[in-house]
């Protein structure tokens, strides 16, 4: 019997919609064994390990949530080395992965969940190639869309503040509300957030560099334009930026929306810091402050992901 595993976050601000649009239709499926896994309030790595233990060869994995939930599911699948297909449904604030895969929620008699199941049955699949990020020589995370180090990474912590979470639970969701919260954070915190001194691919990073950005998909935070490197097995785009002054951030934001980020195509980036440092890192909805970082390496994952295309 075919098996579906639904991965979702029960503490999501859009959990009621997940119940109605995903979990309820799943109960009506015939000819499928349907399981569900709720993301636990523990930590990122614990959830990844739990997903890795649950998946089996031949499974259809449906992820209903924001980019953080999607990141957990994808990292769990890649860590498991199982041959599965993944479908993504957007129930978050930015939903970069779902938008990259053209797999967002739909309105109508047929739910987006049902369309993903139909796509899987029809064999509508595509292969994508995530970024593979390592820190001090140890694997840290797979990232389908993007990875950042520095000021932009740290700004994402505002989404975890109780004030912002309260607004999200009250229904103030979406890209605009999230961007307003991020702008407010930037205006309070932008002056002292520079990357530690170091080099990118053996070339010294400019003084007062605030950010390193690696991009694999067409969007970062929904609005900044990237590219379609997620379809390429080796290449991605990257850049360093100085965003410590307000006018620099404004210029960066307007350019990234209008014409796209100023990215250089590469197959590997190696960041080395002059001394072991504390740095802020972010990949698709998940933030971490890492200590004693000497080297960060970004390249393409050796293994591709099998993604379901909606019918």
GROMACS .gro file of C-alpha atoms in nm:
model
  311
    1UNK     CA    1   0.000   0.000   0.000
    2UNK     CA    2   0.125   0.350  -0.086
    3UNK     CA    3   0.223   0.567   0.209
    4UNK     CA    4   0.196   0.940   0.272
    5UNK     CA    5   0.373   1.108   0.562
    6UNK     CA    6   0.245   1.458   0.644
    7UNK     CA    7   0.493   1.678   0.832
    8UNK     CA    8   0.347   1.991   0.994
    9UNK     CA    9   0.391   2.231   1.285
   10UNK     CA   10   0.097   2.222   1.531
   11UNK     CA   11   0.214   2.554   1.683
   12UNK     CA   12   0.202   2.731   1.348
   13UNK     CA   13  -0.003   3.052   1.329
   14UNK     CA   14  -0.189   2.884   1.040
   15UNK     CA   15  -0.252   2.547   1.202
   16UNK     CA   16  -0.630   2.577   1.157
   17UNK     CA   17  -0.580   2.609   0.781
   18UNK     CA   18  -0.347   2.307   0.780
   19UNK     CA   19  -0.616   2.103   0.953
   20UNK     CA   20  -0.880   2.206   0.700
   21UNK     CA   21  -0.675   2.196   0.380
   22UNK     CA   22  -0.435   1.908   0.445
   23UNK     CA   23  -0.515   1.684   0.740
   24UNK     CA   24  -0.892   1.663   0.674
   25UNK     CA   25  -0.857   1.571   0.301
   26UNK     CA   26  -0.585   1.318   0.392
   27UNK     CA   27  -0.834   1.128   0.609
   28UNK     CA   28  -1.058   1.080   0.305
   29UNK     CA   29  -0.793   0.921   0.081
   30UNK     CA   30  -0.854   0.565  -0.035
   31UNK     CA   31  -0.575   0.320  -0.108
   32UNK     CA   32  -0.316   0.507   0.097
   33UNK     CA   33  -0.164   0.455   0.439
   34UNK     CA   34  -0.150   0.807   0.583
   35UNK     CA   35   0.076   0.905   0.870
   36UNK     CA   36   0.144   1.244   1.021
   37UNK     CA   37   0.434   1.387   1.216
   38UNK     CA   38   0.408   1.703   1.424
   39UNK     CA   39   0.724   1.909   1.468
   40UNK     CA   40   0.824   1.895   1.835
   41UNK     CA   41   0.908   2.198   2.055
   42UNK     CA   42   1.261   2.067   2.116
   43UNK     CA   43   1.526   2.190   1.872
   44UNK     CA   44   1.607   2.184   1.504
   45UNK     CA   45   1.849   1.890   1.502
   46UNK     CA   46   1.625   1.673   1.717
   47UNK     CA   47   1.337   1.723   1.473
   48UNK     CA   48   1.560   1.647   1.174
   49UNK     CA   49   1.669   1.321   1.335
   50UNK     CA   50   1.308   1.224   1.408
   51UNK     CA   51   1.208   1.282   1.045
   52UNK     CA   52   1.508   1.080   0.924
   53UNK     CA   53   1.395   0.784   1.134
   54UNK     CA   54   1.036   0.799   1.007
   55UNK     CA   55   1.080   0.804   0.629
   56UNK     CA   56   1.100   0.488   0.419
   57UNK     CA   57   1.183   0.419   0.055
   58UNK     CA   58   0.889   0.496  -0.173
   59UNK     CA   59   0.715   0.738   0.067
   60UNK     CA   60   0.538   1.053  -0.044
   61UNK     CA   61   0.628   1.329   0.203
   62UNK     CA   62   0.388   1.625   0.220
   63UNK     CA   63   0.522   1.924   0.416
   64UNK     CA   64   0.261   2.176   0.532
   65UNK     CA   65   0.419   2.477   0.698
   66UNK     CA   66   0.661   2.764   0.658
   67UNK     CA   67   1.021   2.752   0.544
   68UNK     CA   68   1.143   2.634   0.885
   69UNK     CA   69   0.920   2.326   0.876
   70UNK     CA   70   1.019   2.260   0.515
   71UNK     CA   71   1.387   2.288   0.610
   72UNK     CA   72   1.346   2.030   0.885
   73UNK     CA   73   1.171   1.788   0.650
   74UNK     CA   74   1.424   1.827   0.367
   75UNK     CA   75   1.722   1.791   0.599
   76UNK     CA   76   1.564   1.484   0.755
   77UNK     CA   77   1.507   1.325   0.415
   78UNK     CA   78   1.863   1.393   0.297
   79UNK     CA   79   2.005   1.267   0.626
   80UNK     CA   80   1.802   0.945   0.591
   81UNK     CA   81   1.935   0.866   0.240
   82UNK     CA   82   1.590   0.723   0.160
   83UNK     CA   83   1.437   0.737  -0.190
   84UNK     CA   84   1.126   0.950  -0.136
   85UNK     CA   85   0.931   1.225  -0.312
   86UNK     CA   86   0.853   1.556  -0.139
   87UNK     CA   87   0.559   1.792  -0.189
   88UNK     CA   88   0.556   2.137  -0.026
   89UNK     CA   89   0.252   2.347   0.074
   90UNK     CA   90   0.284   2.707   0.193
   91UNK     CA   91   0.157   2.787   0.542
   92UNK     CA   92   0.424   3.032   0.658
   93UNK     CA   93   0.512   3.399   0.621
   94UNK     CA   94   0.760   3.403   0.330
   95UNK     CA   95   0.723   3.049   0.186
   96UNK     CA   96   1.033   3.078  -0.035
   97UNK     CA   97   1.061   2.703  -0.094
   98UNK     CA   98   0.694   2.662  -0.192
   99UNK     CA   99   0.712   2.960  -0.427
  100UNK     CA  100   1.034   2.827  -0.581
  101UNK     CA  101   0.857   2.499  -0.656
  102UNK     CA  102   0.532   2.664  -0.774
  103UNK     CA  103   0.355   2.458  -0.510
  104UNK     CA  104   0.151   2.704  -0.308
  105UNK     CA  105  -0.198   2.670  -0.168
  106UNK     CA  106  -0.490   2.694  -0.409
  107UNK     CA  107  -0.856   2.787  -0.379
  108UNK     CA  108  -1.124   2.567  -0.525
  109UNK     CA  109  -1.295   2.232  -0.501
  110UNK     CA  110  -0.963   2.047  -0.535
  111UNK     CA  111  -0.720   2.131  -0.258
  112UNK     CA  112  -0.349   2.185  -0.317
  113UNK     CA  113  -0.289   1.871  -0.113
  114UNK     CA  114  -0.503   1.665  -0.351
  115UNK     CA  115  -0.322   1.816  -0.650
  116UNK     CA  116   0.013   1.706  -0.506
  117UNK     CA  117  -0.114   1.353  -0.456
  118UNK     CA  118  -0.241   1.351  -0.815
  119UNK     CA  119   0.098   1.478  -0.937
  120UNK     CA  120   0.278   1.202  -0.754
  121UNK     CA  121   0.046   0.937  -0.900
  122UNK     CA  122   0.102   1.081  -1.250
  123UNK     CA  123   0.478   1.074  -1.206
  124UNK     CA  124   0.511   1.453  -1.224
  125UNK     CA  125   0.847   1.498  -1.053
  126UNK     CA  126   1.148   1.727  -1.079
  127UNK     CA  127   1.495   1.713  -0.929
  128UNK     CA  128   1.639   2.001  -0.728
  129UNK     CA  129   1.991   2.046  -0.591
  130UNK     CA  130   2.016   2.215  -0.247
  131UNK     CA  131   2.311   2.400  -0.103
  132UNK     CA  132   2.529   2.206   0.140
  133UNK     CA  133   2.670   2.423   0.421
  134UNK     CA  134   2.947   2.306   0.653
  135UNK     CA  135   3.102   2.483   0.953
  136UNK     CA  136   3.458   2.401   1.066
  137UNK     CA  137   3.453   2.100   0.835
  138UNK     CA  138   3.128   1.956   0.979
  139UNK     CA  139   2.798   1.947   0.791
  140UNK     CA  140   2.560   2.212   0.923
  141UNK     CA  141   2.258   2.228   0.694
  142UNK     CA  142   2.109   2.169   0.349
  143UNK     CA  143   1.937   2.478   0.205
  144UNK     CA  144   1.721   2.460  -0.110
  145UNK     CA  145   1.683   2.840  -0.149
  146UNK     CA  146   1.946   3.045   0.033
  147UNK     CA  147   2.194   3.077   0.319
  148UNK     CA  148   2.311   3.397   0.487
  149UNK     CA  149   2.573   3.495   0.743
  150UNK     CA  150   2.566   3.824   0.932
  151UNK     CA  151   2.323   4.112   0.970
  152UNK     CA  152   2.040   3.973   0.755
  153UNK     CA  153   2.067   3.641   0.935
  154UNK     CA  154   2.045   3.806   1.275
  155UNK     CA  155   1.745   4.017   1.170
  156UNK     CA  156   1.536   3.701   1.137
  157UNK     CA  157   1.540   3.660   1.516
  158UNK     CA  158   1.272   3.929   1.535
  159UNK     CA  159   1.022   3.673   1.405
  160UNK     CA  160   1.064   3.475   1.727
  161UNK     CA  161   0.988   3.764   1.961
  162UNK     CA  162   0.673   3.722   2.167
  163UNK     CA  163   0.531   4.051   2.036
  164UNK     CA  164   0.560   3.941   1.673
  165UNK     CA  165   0.440   3.587   1.746
  166UNK     CA  166   0.132   3.732   1.917
  167UNK     CA  167   0.048   3.929   1.604
  168UNK     CA  168   0.094   3.621   1.388
  169UNK     CA  169  -0.137   3.417   1.610
  170UNK     CA  170  -0.393   3.697   1.583
  171UNK     CA  171  -0.392   3.662   1.205
  172UNK     CA  172  -0.148   3.936   1.105
  173UNK     CA  173   0.044   3.702   0.876
  174UNK     CA  174   0.206   3.752   0.541
  175UNK     CA  175   0.511   3.907   0.384
  176UNK     CA  176   0.428   4.271   0.462
  177UNK     CA  177   0.388   4.220   0.838
  178UNK     CA  178   0.712   4.022   0.850
  179UNK     CA  179   0.904   4.287   0.655
  180UNK     CA  180   0.778   4.568   0.878
  181UNK     CA  181   0.901   4.377   1.184
  182UNK     CA  182   1.241   4.321   1.018
  183UNK     CA  183   1.277   4.690   0.924
  184UNK     CA  184   1.204   4.796   1.282
  185UNK     CA  185   1.469   4.554   1.406
  186UNK     CA  186   1.723   4.688   1.154
  187UNK     CA  187   1.672   5.050   1.257
  188UNK     CA  188   1.754   4.956   1.617
  189UNK     CA  189   2.043   4.718   1.555
  190UNK     CA  190   2.226   4.795   1.231
  191UNK     CA  191   2.520   5.005   1.352
  192UNK     CA  192   2.749   4.745   1.511
  193UNK     CA  193   2.669   4.424   1.321
  194UNK     CA  194   2.973   4.354   1.102
  195UNK     CA  195   3.121   4.022   1.003
  196UNK     CA  196   3.450   3.933   1.173
  197UNK     CA  197   3.760   4.002   0.964
  198UNK     CA  198   3.835   3.726   0.717
  199UNK     CA  199   3.845   3.616   0.356
  200UNK     CA  200   3.618   3.473   0.089
  201UNK     CA  201   3.794   3.225  -0.138
  202UNK     CA  202   4.131   3.359  -0.015
  203UNK     CA  203   4.044   3.722  -0.102
  204UNK     CA  204   4.008   3.956   0.200
  205UNK     CA  205   3.649   4.065   0.261
  206UNK     CA  206   3.606   4.446   0.250
  207UNK     CA  207   3.608   4.630   0.581
  208UNK     CA  208   3.266   4.673   0.743
  209UNK     CA  209   3.121   4.381   0.549
  210UNK     CA  210   2.794   4.288   0.719
  211UNK     CA  211   2.672   3.992   0.515
  212UNK     CA  212   2.756   3.689   0.308
  213UNK     CA  213   2.464   3.564   0.097
  214UNK     CA  214   2.444   3.238  -0.102
  215UNK     CA  215   2.141   3.205  -0.329
  216UNK     CA  216   2.009   2.891  -0.495
  217UNK     CA  217   1.652   2.992  -0.583
  218UNK     CA  218   1.457   3.274  -0.748
  219UNK     CA  219   1.372   3.460  -0.426
  220UNK     CA  220   1.513   3.546  -0.084
  221UNK     CA  221   1.256   3.651   0.177
  222UNK     CA  222   0.995   3.635  -0.099
  223UNK     CA  223   1.087   3.971  -0.259
  224UNK     CA  224   1.461   3.973  -0.338
  225UNK     CA  225   1.533   3.822  -0.678
  226UNK     CA  226   1.783   3.539  -0.721
  227UNK     CA  227   1.803   3.274  -0.992
  228UNK     CA  228   1.719   2.917  -1.092
  229UNK     CA  229   2.038   2.753  -0.966
  230UNK     CA  230   1.829   2.499  -0.772
  231UNK     CA  231   1.800   2.312  -1.103
  232UNK     CA  232   2.180   2.301  -1.146
  233UNK     CA  233   2.383   2.020  -0.989
  234UNK     CA  234   2.695   2.233  -0.928
  235UNK     CA  235   2.641   2.611  -0.944
  236UNK     CA  236   2.484   2.878  -0.724
  237UNK     CA  237   2.510   3.254  -0.680
  238UNK     CA  238   2.674   3.444  -0.395
  239UNK     CA  239   2.783   3.789  -0.278
  240UNK     CA  240   2.912   3.988   0.018
  241UNK     CA  241   2.744   4.313   0.117
  242UNK     CA  242   2.794   4.616   0.338
  243UNK     CA  243   2.453   4.705   0.484
  244UNK     CA  244   2.550   4.878   0.807
  245UNK     CA  245   2.421   5.217   0.699
  246UNK     CA  246   2.059   5.296   0.626
  247UNK     CA  247   2.122   5.424   0.273
  248UNK     CA  248   2.318   5.107   0.194
  249UNK     CA  249   2.025   4.890   0.304
  250UNK     CA  250   1.779   5.102   0.104
  251UNK     CA  251   1.992   5.076  -0.210
  252UNK     CA  252   2.039   4.704  -0.156
  253UNK     CA  253   1.667   4.647  -0.103
  254UNK     CA  254   1.551   4.849  -0.402
  255UNK     CA  255   1.805   4.692  -0.637
  256UNK     CA  256   1.735   4.339  -0.517
  257UNK     CA  257   1.362   4.387  -0.578
  258UNK     CA  258   1.388   4.569  -0.911
  259UNK     CA  259   1.674   4.396  -1.091
  260UNK     CA  260   1.795   4.126  -0.856
  261UNK     CA  261   2.084   4.066  -0.618
  262UNK     CA  262   2.438   4.136  -0.743
  263UNK     CA  263   2.539   3.770  -0.741
  264UNK     CA  264   2.847   3.599  -0.879
  265UNK     CA  265   2.806   3.245  -1.008
  266UNK     CA  266   3.026   2.994  -0.828
  267UNK     CA  267   3.060   2.625  -0.749
  268UNK     CA  268   3.214   2.663  -0.404
  269UNK     CA  269   3.264   2.939  -0.146
  270UNK     CA  270   3.498   2.915   0.149
  271UNK     CA  271   3.483   3.182   0.420
  272UNK     CA  272   3.775   3.190   0.663
  273UNK     CA  273   3.782   3.417   0.968
  274UNK     CA  274   4.111   3.552   1.097
  275UNK     CA  275   4.031   3.430   1.449
  276UNK     CA  276   3.765   3.188   1.581
  277UNK     CA  277   3.449   3.397   1.590
  278UNK     CA  278   3.083   3.405   1.686
  279UNK     CA  279   2.866   3.445   1.376
  280UNK     CA  280   2.494   3.449   1.300
  281UNK     CA  281   2.373   3.209   1.028
  282UNK     CA  282   2.033   3.160   0.870
  283UNK     CA  283   1.893   2.918   0.615
  284UNK     CA  284   1.524   2.922   0.523
  285UNK     CA  285   1.346   2.999   0.843
  286UNK     CA  286   1.610   2.861   1.081
  287UNK     CA  287   1.862   3.079   1.265
  288UNK     CA  288   2.167   2.980   1.468
  289UNK     CA  289   2.438   3.176   1.648
  290UNK     CA  290   2.753   2.967   1.618
  291UNK     CA  291   3.065   3.011   1.829
  292UNK     CA  292   3.434   2.946   1.755
  293UNK     CA  293   3.374   2.948   1.380
  294UNK     CA  294   3.693   2.940   1.175
  295UNK     CA  295   3.563   2.828   0.834
  296UNK     CA  296   3.231   2.809   0.651
  297UNK     CA  297   3.205   2.617   0.323
  298UNK     CA  298   2.913   2.635   0.079
  299UNK     CA  299   2.869   2.404  -0.220
  300UNK     CA  300   2.600   2.192  -0.383
  301UNK     CA  301   2.474   1.879  -0.210
  302UNK     CA  302   2.594   1.553  -0.361
  303UNK     CA  303   2.239   1.416  -0.354
  304UNK     CA  304   1.937   1.570  -0.528
  305UNK     CA  305   1.581   1.592  -0.396
  306UNK     CA  306   1.284   1.444  -0.580
  307UNK     CA  307   1.006   1.704  -0.576
  308UNK     CA  308   0.639   1.649  -0.666
  309UNK     CA  309   0.483   1.887  -0.917
  310UNK     CA  310   0.111   1.961  -0.875
  311UNK     CA  311  -0.126   1.829  -1.139
   0.00000   0.00000   0.00000
